[in-house]
Coordinates of C-alpha atoms in Angstrom, one line a residue:
X1 CA -20.2 -7.5 4.4
X2 CA -18.6 -6.1 1.3
X3 CA -21.5 -3.7 0.6
X4 CA -21.3 -2.5 4.2
X5 CA -17.6 -1.8 3.8
X6 CA -18.2 0.0 0.5
X7 CA -20.8 2.3 2.2
X8 CA -18.5 3.1 5.0
X9 CA -15.8 3.7 2.6
X10 CA -17.7 6.4 0.7
X11 CA -16.7 8.7 3.6
X12 CA -13.0 8.4 3.2
X13 CA -10.3 8.8 0.6
X14 CA -9.7 5.9 -1.7
X15 CA -6.7 6.8 -3.9
X16 CA -4.7 4.3 -5.9
X17 CA -1.6 3.9 -8.1
X18 CA 0.8 1.1 -9.1
X19 CA 4.2 2.7 -8.8
X20 CA 6.1 4.6 -11.5
X21 CA 4.8 6.0 -14.8
X22 CA 6.5 7.6 -17.7
X23 CA 9.4 9.1 -15.8
X24 CA 10.7 5.7 -14.7
X25 CA 14.3 5.1 -15.9
X26 CA 15.6 2.0 -14.3
X27 CA 13.5 -1.1 -13.3
X28 CA 13.4 -1.8 -9.6
X29 CA 14.6 -5.2 -8.3
X30 CA 11.0 -6.0 -7.6
X31 CA 7.7 -4.6 -9.0
X32 CA 5.0 -4.9 -6.4
X33 CA 1.3 -5.4 -6.9
X34 CA -0.6 -4.5 -3.7
X35 CA -4.1 -6.0 -3.1
X36 CA -6.3 -6.1 0.0
X37 CA -5.4 -9.6 1.3
X38 CA -2.5 -10.4 -1.1
X39 CA 0.7 -8.8 -2.4
X40 CA 2.8 -9.9 -5.4
X41 CA 6.5 -9.5 -6.1
X42 CA 7.7 -9.5 -9.7
X43 CA 11.4 -10.3 -10.0
X44 CA 12.4 -8.0 -12.9
X45 CA 15.6 -10.0 -13.5
X46 CA 14.0 -13.5 -13.8
X47 CA 10.4 -12.5 -14.8
X48 CA 9.1 -14.8 -12.1
X49 CA 6.0 -13.8 -10.0
X50 CA 5.5 -14.6 -6.4
X51 CA 2.7 -13.8 -4.0
X52 CA 2.2 -13.6 -0.2
X53 CA -1.2 -14.0 1.6
X54 CA -2.7 -15.9 4.5
X55 CA -5.4 -17.1 2.0
X56 CA -3.5 -19.3 -0.4
X57 CA -6.4 -19.4 -2.8
X58 CA -5.6 -15.8 -3.8
X59 CA -2.1 -16.6 -5.0
X60 CA -2.9 -18.8 -8.0
X61 CA -0.2 -21.2 -7.0
X62 CA -1.7 -24.2 -8.9
X63 CA -0.8 -27.5 -7.3
X64 CA 1.9 -26.0 -5.1
X65 CA 1.0 -26.1 -1.4
X66 CA 2.9 -23.1 -0.3
X67 CA 2.8 -21.7 3.2
X68 CA 0.8 -18.7 4.5
X69 CA 2.9 -15.5 4.9
X70 CA 5.7 -16.8 2.7
X71 CA 6.4 -16.2 -1.0
X72 CA 4.7 -18.7 -3.3
X73 CA 5.2 -18.7 -7.1
X74 CA 2.2 -18.0 -9.2
X75 CA 1.4 -20.9 -11.4
X76 CA 1.8 -19.1 -14.8
X77 CA 3.7 -21.4 -17.2
X78 CA 7.4 -21.2 -16.3
X79 CA 8.5 -20.7 -19.9
X80 CA 6.9 -17.2 -19.7
X81 CA 8.4 -14.1 -18.2
X82 CA 6.0 -11.7 -16.4
X83 CA 6.5 -8.0 -17.1
X84 CA 3.5 -6.4 -15.2
X85 CA 1.3 -7.2 -12.3
X86 CA -1.7 -5.6 -10.4
X87 CA -4.0 -6.7 -7.6
X88 CA -7.4 -5.6 -6.3
X89 CA -9.8 -6.8 -3.6
X90 CA -9.7 -10.5 -4.2
X91 CA -8.6 -10.7 -7.9
X92 CA -5.3 -10.1 -9.6
X93 CA -3.8 -9.8 -13.1
X94 CA -0.4 -10.2 -14.8
X95 CA 1.1 -9.6 -18.3
X96 CA 3.6 -12.0 -19.8
X97 CA 6.3 -11.4 -22.3
X98 CA 3.9 -12.1 -25.2
X99 CA 1.7 -9.3 -24.1
X100 CA -1.0 -11.7 -23.0
X101 CA -3.0 -11.3 -19.7
X102 CA -3.4 -13.9 -17.0
X103 CA -6.1 -13.4 -14.2
X104 CA -7.0 -15.2 -11.0
X105 CA -9.0 -14.9 -7.9
X106 CA -12.7 -13.7 -7.6
X107 CA -14.7 -13.5 -10.8
X108 CA -18.3 -12.8 -9.7
X109 CA -18.1 -9.4 -11.5
X110 CA -16.2 -10.8 -14.5
X111 CA -12.9 -9.5 -13.2
X112 CA -11.2 -12.5 -14.9
X113 CA -12.2 -11.3 -18.4
X114 CA -12.5 -14.9 -19.6
X115 CA -16.2 -14.8 -20.6
X116 CA -17.9 -15.9 -17.4
X117 CA -19.0 -14.6 -14.0
X118 CA -18.2 -18.0 -12.3
X119 CA -15.6 -18.1 -9.6
X120 CA -12.8 -20.6 -10.4
X121 CA -12.8 -24.0 -8.7
X122 CA -9.0 -24.4 -8.7
X123 CA -5.9 -22.3 -8.0
X124 CA -4.7 -21.9 -11.6
X125 CA -4.5 -18.5 -13.4
X126 CA -6.5 -18.2 -16.6
X127 CA -5.2 -16.6 -19.8
X128 CA -7.5 -14.1 -21.6
X129 CA -7.5 -15.5 -25.1
X130 CA -9.8 -13.1 -26.9
X131 CA -11.6 -9.7 -26.6
X132 CA -15.3 -9.1 -26.8
X133 CA -15.2 -9.3 -30.6
X134 CA -13.4 -12.6 -30.7
X135 CA -10.1 -11.2 -31.7
X136 CA -6.8 -12.4 -30.0
X137 CA -6.1 -10.3 -26.9
X138 CA -2.4 -9.5 -27.1
X139 CA 0.0 -6.6 -27.0
X140 CA -0.8 -5.6 -23.4
X141 CA 1.9 -3.7 -21.4
X142 CA 0.2 -2.6 -18.2
X143 CA -2.8 -3.6 -16.1
X144 CA -4.5 -1.9 -13.1
X145 CA -7.2 -3.4 -10.8
X146 CA -9.9 -1.4 -9.0
X147 CA -12.9 -1.8 -6.8
X148 CA -15.6 0.7 -5.7
X149 CA -19.4 0.7 -5.0
X150 CA -20.4 0.8 -8.6
X151 CA -17.5 -0.9 -10.5
X152 CA -14.9 -3.6 -10.1
X153 CA -12.5 -5.0 -12.6
X154 CA -9.3 -4.6 -14.6
X155 CA -8.2 -1.9 -17.1
X156 CA -5.3 -2.5 -19.5
X157 CA -3.0 -0.5 -21.8
X158 CA -1.7 -2.0 -25.1
X159 CA 1.6 -1.2 -26.8
X160 CA -0.4 0.7 -29.4
X161 CA -1.7 3.1 -26.8
X162 CA -5.2 1.8 -26.7
X163 CA -7.1 1.2 -23.4
X164 CA -9.2 -1.9 -22.7
X165 CA -11.5 -2.7 -19.7
X166 CA -13.5 -5.7 -18.3
X167 CA -15.5 -6.5 -15.2
X168 CA -18.3 -4.5 -13.7
X169 CA -18.0 -1.2 -15.5
X170 CA -20.8 0.9 -14.0
X171 CA -20.5 4.5 -13.1
X172 CA -19.2 5.4 -16.5
X173 CA -16.1 3.2 -16.4
X174 CA -17.0 1.7 -19.7
X175 CA -15.8 4.9 -21.4
X176 CA -18.0 4.8 -24.5
X177 CA -20.8 7.2 -23.5
X178 CA -22.8 4.5 -21.7
X179 CA -23.2 4.0 -18.0
X180 CA -21.6 0.5 -18.1
X181 CA -22.5 -2.9 -16.9
X182 CA -20.9 -6.4 -16.8
X183 CA -18.3 -6.9 -19.5
X184 CA -17.1 -10.5 -19.5
X185 CA -14.3 -9.9 -22.0
X186 CA -12.1 -7.0 -22.7
X187 CA -13.8 -4.1 -24.5
X188 CA -12.0 -1.0 -26.0
X189 CA -12.4 2.4 -24.3
X190 CA -13.0 5.4 -26.6
X191 CA -9.8 7.4 -26.1
X192 CA -9.8 10.4 -28.4
X193 CA -8.2 9.8 -31.8
X194 CA -4.5 10.4 -32.1
X195 CA -3.8 9.9 -28.3
X196 CA -1.5 7.1 -27.2
X197 CA -2.0 6.1 -23.5
X198 CA 1.1 5.0 -21.6
X199 CA -0.4 4.5 -18.1
X200 CA -3.7 4.1 -16.3
X201 CA -4.7 4.1 -12.7
X202 CA -8.2 3.5 -11.3
X203 CA -10.3 3.6 -8.2
X204 CA -13.4 5.9 -8.0
X205 CA -12.4 7.2 -11.5
X206 CA -10.0 6.2 -14.2
X207 CA -7.0 8.4 -15.1
X208 CA -5.0 7.9 -18.3
X209 CA -1.6 9.5 -19.1
X210 CA -0.8 9.9 -22.8
X211 CA 2.6 10.0 -24.5
X212 CA 2.4 13.7 -25.0
X213 CA 1.8 14.4 -21.2
X214 CA -1.9 14.9 -21.4
X215 CA -4.2 13.4 -18.7
X216 CA -7.7 12.1 -19.3
X217 CA -10.4 11.0 -16.8
X218 CA -13.7 9.3 -16.9
X219 CA -16.1 7.4 -14.5
X220 CA -16.9 8.5 -11.0
X221 CA -20.7 7.9 -11.3
X222 CA -21.2 11.6 -12.1
X223 CA -19.9 12.9 -8.8
X224 CA -18.6 16.4 -8.7
X225 CA -14.9 17.2 -8.0
X226 CA -13.6 13.7 -8.8
X227 CA -12.7 14.1 -12.5
X228 CA -10.7 17.3 -12.4
X229 CA -12.8 18.9 -15.1
X230 CA -16.3 20.3 -15.3
X231 CA -19.2 20.3 -17.8
X232 CA -18.1 17.2 -19.7
X233 CA -19.8 13.8 -19.8
X234 CA -18.4 11.5 -17.1
X235 CA -19.1 8.5 -19.3
X236 CA -16.4 9.5 -21.9
X237 CA -12.7 10.2 -21.5
X238 CA -12.0 13.9 -21.5
X239 CA -8.8 15.9 -21.1
X240 CA -7.9 17.6 -17.9
X241 CA -6.4 21.1 -18.2
X242 CA -3.0 21.1 -16.5
X243 CA -0.5 24.0 -16.3
X244 CA 2.3 21.7 -17.5
X245 CA 2.5 18.3 -19.3
X246 CA 2.4 15.4 -16.9
X247 CA 5.0 12.7 -16.5
X248 CA 3.1 10.5 -14.0
X249 CA -0.3 10.1 -12.4
X250 CA -1.7 8.7 -9.2
X251 CA -4.8 8.5 -7.1
X252 CA -7.8 8.3 -9.4
X253 CA -10.1 8.4 -6.5
X254 CA -11.5 11.0 -4.0
X255 CA -8.1 12.7 -4.7
X256 CA -6.0 12.5 -7.8
X257 CA -2.5 13.7 -8.8
X258 CA -0.6 14.6 -11.9
X259 CA 3.1 15.0 -11.6
X260 CA 4.3 17.8 -13.9
X261 CA 7.4 17.8 -16.0
X262 CA 8.4 20.7 -13.9
X263 CA 8.5 18.5 -10.8
X264 CA 5.4 20.1 -9.3
X265 CA 2.6 18.0 -8.0
X266 CA -0.9 19.0 -9.2
X267 CA -3.9 17.7 -7.3
X268 CA -7.7 17.7 -7.3
X269 CA -10.6 15.9 -5.8
X270 CA -13.4 15.9 -3.2
X271 CA -11.1 15.5 -0.1
X272 CA -9.0 18.6 -0.6
X273 CA -7.6 18.2 3.0
X274 CA -6.0 14.9 1.9
X275 CA -4.1 16.9 -0.7
X276 CA -2.6 19.1 2.0
X277 CA -5.0 22.0 1.3
X278 CA -6.1 23.9 4.4
X279 CA -5.0 23.9 8.0
X280 CA -8.0 22.6 10.0
X281 CA -7.7 18.9 9.1
X282 CA -10.6 17.0 7.7
X283 CA -13.1 19.3 9.5
X284 CA -12.0 22.1 7.2
X285 CA -12.2 19.9 4.1
X286 CA -12.6 21.9 0.9
X287 CA -13.1 20.1 -2.5
X288 CA -10.7 21.1 -5.2
X289 CA -12.6 20.9 -8.5
X290 CA -9.7 21.4 -11.0
X291 CA -5.9 20.7 -10.8
X292 CA -4.1 22.9 -8.3
X293 CA -0.4 23.4 -7.8
X294 CA 0.2 22.0 -4.3
X295 CA 3.7 23.6 -3.8
X296 CA 2.5 26.2 -1.3
X297 CA 0.4 23.6 0.6
X298 CA 2.9 20.8 0.8
X299 CA 6.1 22.8 1.0
X300 CA 8.3 19.9 0.1
X301 CA 12.0 20.7 0.2
X302 CA 12.8 19.2 -3.3
X303 CA 11.0 18.5 -6.6
X304 CA 8.9 15.4 -6.7
X305 CA 10.2 12.5 -8.7
X306 CA 7.6 9.8 -8.0
X307 CA 4.1 9.7 -6.4
X308 CA 1.9 6.9 -5.2
X309 CA -1.1 6.4 -3.0
X310 CA -2.5 3.7 -0.9
X311 CA -6.2 3.8 0.1
X312 CA -5.8 6.7 2.5
X313 CA -2.4 8.3 2.2
X314 CA 0.1 9.7 -0.3
X315 CA 3.8 9.0 -0.6
X316 CA 6.4 10.8 -2.8
X317 CA 10.1 10.4 -3.5
X318 CA 11.9 13.6 -4.0
X319 CA 14.9 14.5 -6.2
X320 CA 17.2 13.8 -3.3
X321 CA 15.9 10.3 -3.0
X322 CA 14.1 10.9 0.3
X323 CA 10.6 9.5 1.1
X324 CA 7.7 11.6 2.4
X325 CA 4.1 10.9 3.3
X326 CA 0.8 12.4 4.4
X327 CA -2.9 11.5 4.9
X328 CA -4.8 9.3 7.3
X329 CA -2.6 7.4 9.6
X330 CA -5.2 5.4 11.6
X331 CA -3.6 2.1 10.6
X332 CA 0.0 3.3 10.5
X333 CA 0.1 3.4 6.7
X334 CA 2.0 6.7 6.5
X335 CA 5.0 4.9 8.0
X336 CA 6.2 7.5 10.6
X337 CA 5.8 5.1 13.6
X338 CA 2.4 6.4 14.7
X339 CA -1.1 4.9 14.6
X340 CA -4.4 5.0 16.6
X341 CA -4.3 3.6 20.1
X342 CA -6.4 0.6 19.4
X343 CA -6.4 -0.5 23.0
X344 CA -8.7 2.5 23.7
X345 CA -10.5 2.5 20.3
X346 CA -14.1 1.2 20.0
X347 CA -14.2 -1.6 19.2
X348 CA -10.8 -2.5 20.7
X349 CA -8.1 -3.4 18.2
X350 CA -10.5 -3.1 15.3
X351 CA -11.3 -0.2 13.0
X352 CA -14.5 1.4 11.9
X353 CA -13.2 2.9 8.6
X354 CA -13.9 6.4 9.8
X355 CA -12.2 9.3 8.0
X356 CA -9.1 11.1 9.2
X357 CA -9.0 9.5 12.7
X358 CA -5.3 10.2 12.9
X359 CA -4.8 12.8 10.3
X360 CA -1.4 14.0 9.1
X361 CA -2.2 16.8 6.7
X362 CA 1.3 18.0 5.9
X363 CA 4.2 15.9 4.6
X364 CA 6.5 14.1 7.1
X365 CA 9.7 12.4 6.2
X366 CA 9.6 8.6 6.3
X367 CA 12.7 6.5 7.2
X368 CA 14.9 9.5 7.7
X369 CA 18.1 7.5 7.9
X370 CA 17.6 6.2 4.3
X371 CA 18.7 8.5 1.5
X372 CA 18.4 6.3 -1.7
X373 CA 14.7 5.5 -2.3
X374 CA 13.9 5.0 -5.9
X375 CA 10.5 3.3 -6.1
X376 CA 7.3 3.3 -4.1
X377 CA 4.2 1.1 -4.5
X378 CA 0.6 1.4 -3.3
X379 CA -2.8 0.2 -4.3
X380 CA -6.5 1.2 -4.5
X381 CA -8.7 -1.6 -3.3
X382 CA -8.7 -1.4 0.5
X383 CA -5.0 -1.2 0.5
X384 CA -3.7 0.3 3.8
X385 CA 0.0 -0.4 3.4
X386 CA 2.9 0.6 1.2
X387 CA 6.2 -0.7 -0.1
X388 CA 9.3 1.2 -1.0
X389 CA 12.5 0.1 -2.6
X390 CA 16.0 1.6 -2.5
X391 CA 18.7 1.9 -5.2
X392 CA 20.4 -1.2 -3.8
X393 CA 17.3 -3.3 -3.8
X394 CA 16.3 -3.1 -0.2
X395 CA 12.6 -3.4 0.5
X396 CA 10.7 -1.5 3.2
X397 CA 7.0 -2.0 4.1
X398 CA 4.6 -0.5 6.6
X399 CA 0.9 -0.2 7.5
X400 CA -1.9 -2.7 7.9
X401 CA -0.7 -6.3 7.9
X402 CA -4.1 -8.0 7.2
X403 CA -3.3 -11.2 5.3
X404 CA 0.4 -11.1 6.1
X405 CA 1.0 -8.6 3.2
X406 CA 3.9 -6.8 4.8
X407 CA 6.3 -9.6 4.0
X408 CA 7.6 -10.1 7.6
X409 CA 6.2 -13.6 8.0
X410 CA 3.6 -12.6 10.6
X411 CA 0.0 -13.7 9.8
X412 CA -3.3 -13.5 11.6
X413 CA -4.4 -16.4 13.8
X414 CA -7.6 -17.2 11.9
X415 CA -9.7 -15.6 9.2
X416 CA -12.3 -14.6 11.8
X417 CA -9.7 -12.9 14.1
X418 CA -8.0 -11.3 11.1
X419 CA -11.4 -9.9 9.9
X420 CA -12.7 -8.7 13.3
X421 CA -9.3 -7.4 14.7
X422 CA -7.3 -6.5 11.6
X423 CA -5.3 -3.8 13.2
X424 CA -3.7 -5.9 16.0
X425 CA -0.5 -6.4 14.1
X426 CA 0.0 -3.2 12.1
X427 CA 3.6 -2.1 11.5
X428 CA 3.4 1.7 11.7
X429 CA 7.1 2.4 11.0
X430 CA 8.7 1.9 7.6
X431 CA 10.6 -1.3 8.3
X432 CA 13.1 -3.2 6.1
X433 CA 11.9 -6.7 5.1
X434 CA 13.3 -9.6 3.1
X435 CA 10.4 -11.9 2.3
X436 CA 12.5 -14.3 0.3
X437 CA 14.8 -14.9 3.3
X438 CA 11.9 -16.1 5.5
X439 CA 12.0 -19.8 6.5
X440 CA 8.6 -20.0 8.3
X441 CA 5.6 -17.9 9.2
X442 CA 4.7 -16.8 12.7
X443 CA 1.1 -16.8 13.8
X444 CA -0.2 -13.8 15.8
X445 CA -3.5 -13.1 17.5
X446 CA -5.0 -9.9 18.7
X447 CA -4.0 -8.7 22.2
X448 CA -7.8 -8.3 22.7
X449 CA -8.0 -12.1 22.5
X450 CA -5.4 -12.4 25.3
X451 CA -7.8 -10.5 27.5
X452 CA -11.0 -12.0 26.2
X453 CA -10.2 -15.6 25.2
X454 CA -13.7 -16.9 25.8
X455 CA -15.7 -14.6 23.5
X456 CA -16.2 -15.1 19.7
X457 CA -14.1 -15.2 17.6
X458 CA -11.3 -15.4 20.1
X459 CA -12.6 -18.7 21.5
X460 CA -11.9 -20.3 18.1
X461 CA -8.2 -20.0 18.6
X462 CA -5.9 -20.6 21.5
X463 CA -3.3 -17.8 21.7
X464 CA 0.2 -19.2 21.0
X465 CA 2.0 -20.2 24.2
X466 CA 5.7 -19.7 24.3
X467 CA 8.7 -18.2 25.9
X468 CA 9.1 -14.4 26.3
X469 CA 11.3 -12.5 23.9
X470 CA 14.6 -11.1 25.1
X471 CA 15.4 -7.4 24.8
X472 CA 19.0 -6.6 24.2
X473 CA 20.4 -3.1 23.5
X474 CA 24.1 -3.9 24.2
X475 CA 25.8 -2.5 27.3
X476 CA 23.6 -1.1 30.0
X477 CA 25.8 2.0 30.0
X478 CA 27.2 3.6 26.9
X479 CA 29.1 6.8 26.0
X480 CA 28.1 9.2 23.3
X481 CA 31.0 10.6 21.1
X482 CA 30.5 14.3 20.4
X483 CA 26.9 14.1 21.3
X484 CA 26.1 11.3 18.9
X485 CA 25.4 7.6 19.5
X486 CA 23.6 4.7 17.8
X487 CA 21.6 2.3 20.0
X488 CA 21.4 -1.2 18.6
X489 CA 18.6 -3.7 19.4
X490 CA 19.5 -6.3 16.7
X491 CA 20.6 -8.8 19.3
X492 CA 17.1 -9.0 20.7
X493 CA 15.5 -12.3 20.0
X494 CA 12.5 -14.5 20.6
X495 CA 13.4 -18.2 21.5
X496 CA 10.3 -19.7 19.8
X497 CA 8.7 -17.0 17.6
X498 CA 9.5 -13.6 16.1
X499 CA 9.9 -10.1 17.4
X500 CA 7.2 -8.0 15.8
X501 CA 7.7 -4.6 17.4
X502 CA 10.6 -2.6 18.7
X503 CA 9.9 0.6 20.6
X504 CA 12.4 3.1 22.1
X505 CA 11.4 5.7 24.6
X506 CA 13.4 8.3 26.6
X507 CA 12.9 8.0 30.4
X508 CA 15.6 10.4 31.7
X509 CA 17.9 13.2 30.5
X510 CA 18.7 16.9 30.7
X511 CA 16.4 17.6 27.8
X512 CA 13.8 15.8 25.7
X513 CA 15.3 14.1 22.6
X514 CA 13.2 13.8 19.4
X515 CA 13.4 10.1 18.3
X516 CA 13.2 10.0 14.5
X517 CA 12.7 6.2 14.3
X518 CA 11.4 5.0 17.7
X519 CA 10.1 1.7 16.2
X520 CA 13.3 0.5 14.5
X521 CA 16.0 -1.8 15.6
X522 CA 18.7 0.9 15.3
X523 CA 18.2 4.3 17.0
X524 CA 20.5 7.1 16.1
X525 CA 20.7 10.0 18.6
X526 CA 22.4 13.3 17.6
X527 CA 23.2 16.7 19.2
X528 CA 22.9 15.4 22.8
X529 CA 23.7 17.9 25.5
X530 CA 26.2 17.1 28.3
X531 CA 24.6 14.9 31.0
X532 CA 23.2 11.5 31.6
X533 CA 20.3 10.1 29.6
X534 CA 18.2 6.9 29.9
X535 CA 16.4 5.1 27.2
X536 CA 14.0 2.2 27.4
X537 CA 13.8 -0.5 24.7
X538 CA 10.6 -2.6 24.6
X539 CA 10.2 -5.6 22.3
X540 CA 7.0 -7.5 21.5
X541 CA 6.8 -10.9 19.9
X542 CA 4.0 -12.6 17.9
X543 CA 2.4 -13.9 21.1
X544 CA 2.2 -10.3 22.4
X545 CA 4.7 -11.1 25.1
X546 CA 7.1 -8.3 25.9
X547 CA 10.5 -7.7 27.5
X548 CA 12.3 -4.4 28.2
X549 CA 15.7 -3.2 29.0
X550 CA 17.1 0.3 30.0
X551 CA 20.3 1.8 28.6
X552 CA 22.2 4.7 30.2
X553 CA 23.9 7.1 27.8
X554 CA 26.6 9.3 29.1
X555 CA 27.4 12.6 27.3
X556 CA 30.6 14.1 28.7
X557 CA 31.4 16.8 26.2

């Protein structure tokens, strides 16, 4: 199954990053490590690490039972503070205050770095005590996980600027002039002498950012256009020629980015259309072999302050603290409220991993009512969701909710349904979440299973039976003041579950109104012309039951 997904995935963009790099000034409230089925929240004040998944074995919770979809503390000794975290397909890694690395999850490719390829039999994290030469493995400040067809593992940066790697290092990931193989313990990568690395990201290739703003790449299994450089051995780190020094990096896959000290975003890779290059979408895709200033293609209104990618889309925070995104939006992972119509997709409510099925080639603003974004977090290993954080510590998430990773308490009904119909509970609009305020999880099944309860795997689970939700948008008739009004759905509720989706639509009015956030609880309408409007609010709960209510808006001046 994994090999099949890898082969399908060769057709699409698989970028990656872990948040901020060298330009980061203030720590966020939470640092977030995004994996395929699991997500981790590092509280930067306490140093405690929590994880959410529907598969509790992926959270290294030790003897703690925990509850699917709710935060569970990772069972790293409580006298330690965690300072960095990363997650991949089914494995994860964290760095403690002593600079030592803890790993957990799958280990068949030696992702654990503890000297074996055996999967653990319990839920406890393991500490990497020594490197491949038997020396103590300490001084680590950052880790990154990756997975692709030829390689899977963890790469780490030490406080002395050296880079270390373990796992399946094929495709040139080993970084020592060899193709690579299985490295059961950390081995050192041959970074050019005198260069101190401060950040790495990895997916189809590895990128390294050095303290002087240089960017190096290696890996990629000798595929053109991935490394951002030509004529140099893919098995060794080599410098990429950039117009300006870089202050951050992202991607490291079929597309990669370097954020220049001038605030410009430079990009390269096989899927140039995913960089915003061209006008014909993916059909007009043109590879970009070396770094290119994307200013003319992206036309962002302000300089870029931060960049991250999930597996198929890119997000940036600009100097005015606004959030923007572009790329493939099939699973709603751009966050603008749109995704594929999976009711009419084949197969229904599932996804075939095809490229650019709902392509957004140019940047669109995400959560336009929020003006204080400071951090954004993505991931590289089949991660089709993103988190963003504001200056006051509010968290927003959006995209594919396979494994309950969006932190809203909603999880799939069963592993089979979650695997076959993983797009049944996407959240395509950037939505504020507070995972630590959740008291329980809410089970959800695919709407396909409501129509086909007798077929496999739907016959393995009975859809939750319960009372319908109640849509409440306030008074059925409201008055706009100077052409502006805010419609509020926060009093909507579900008596025995949780509302998963809000959807606003205009049904009447003197002119069509653009709805900036049609999937949010609060809908702000501006510049309304004189006349009578009507808007429909539809809410859907975790049992896929719905309720609707109409609101008349009167504009008299």
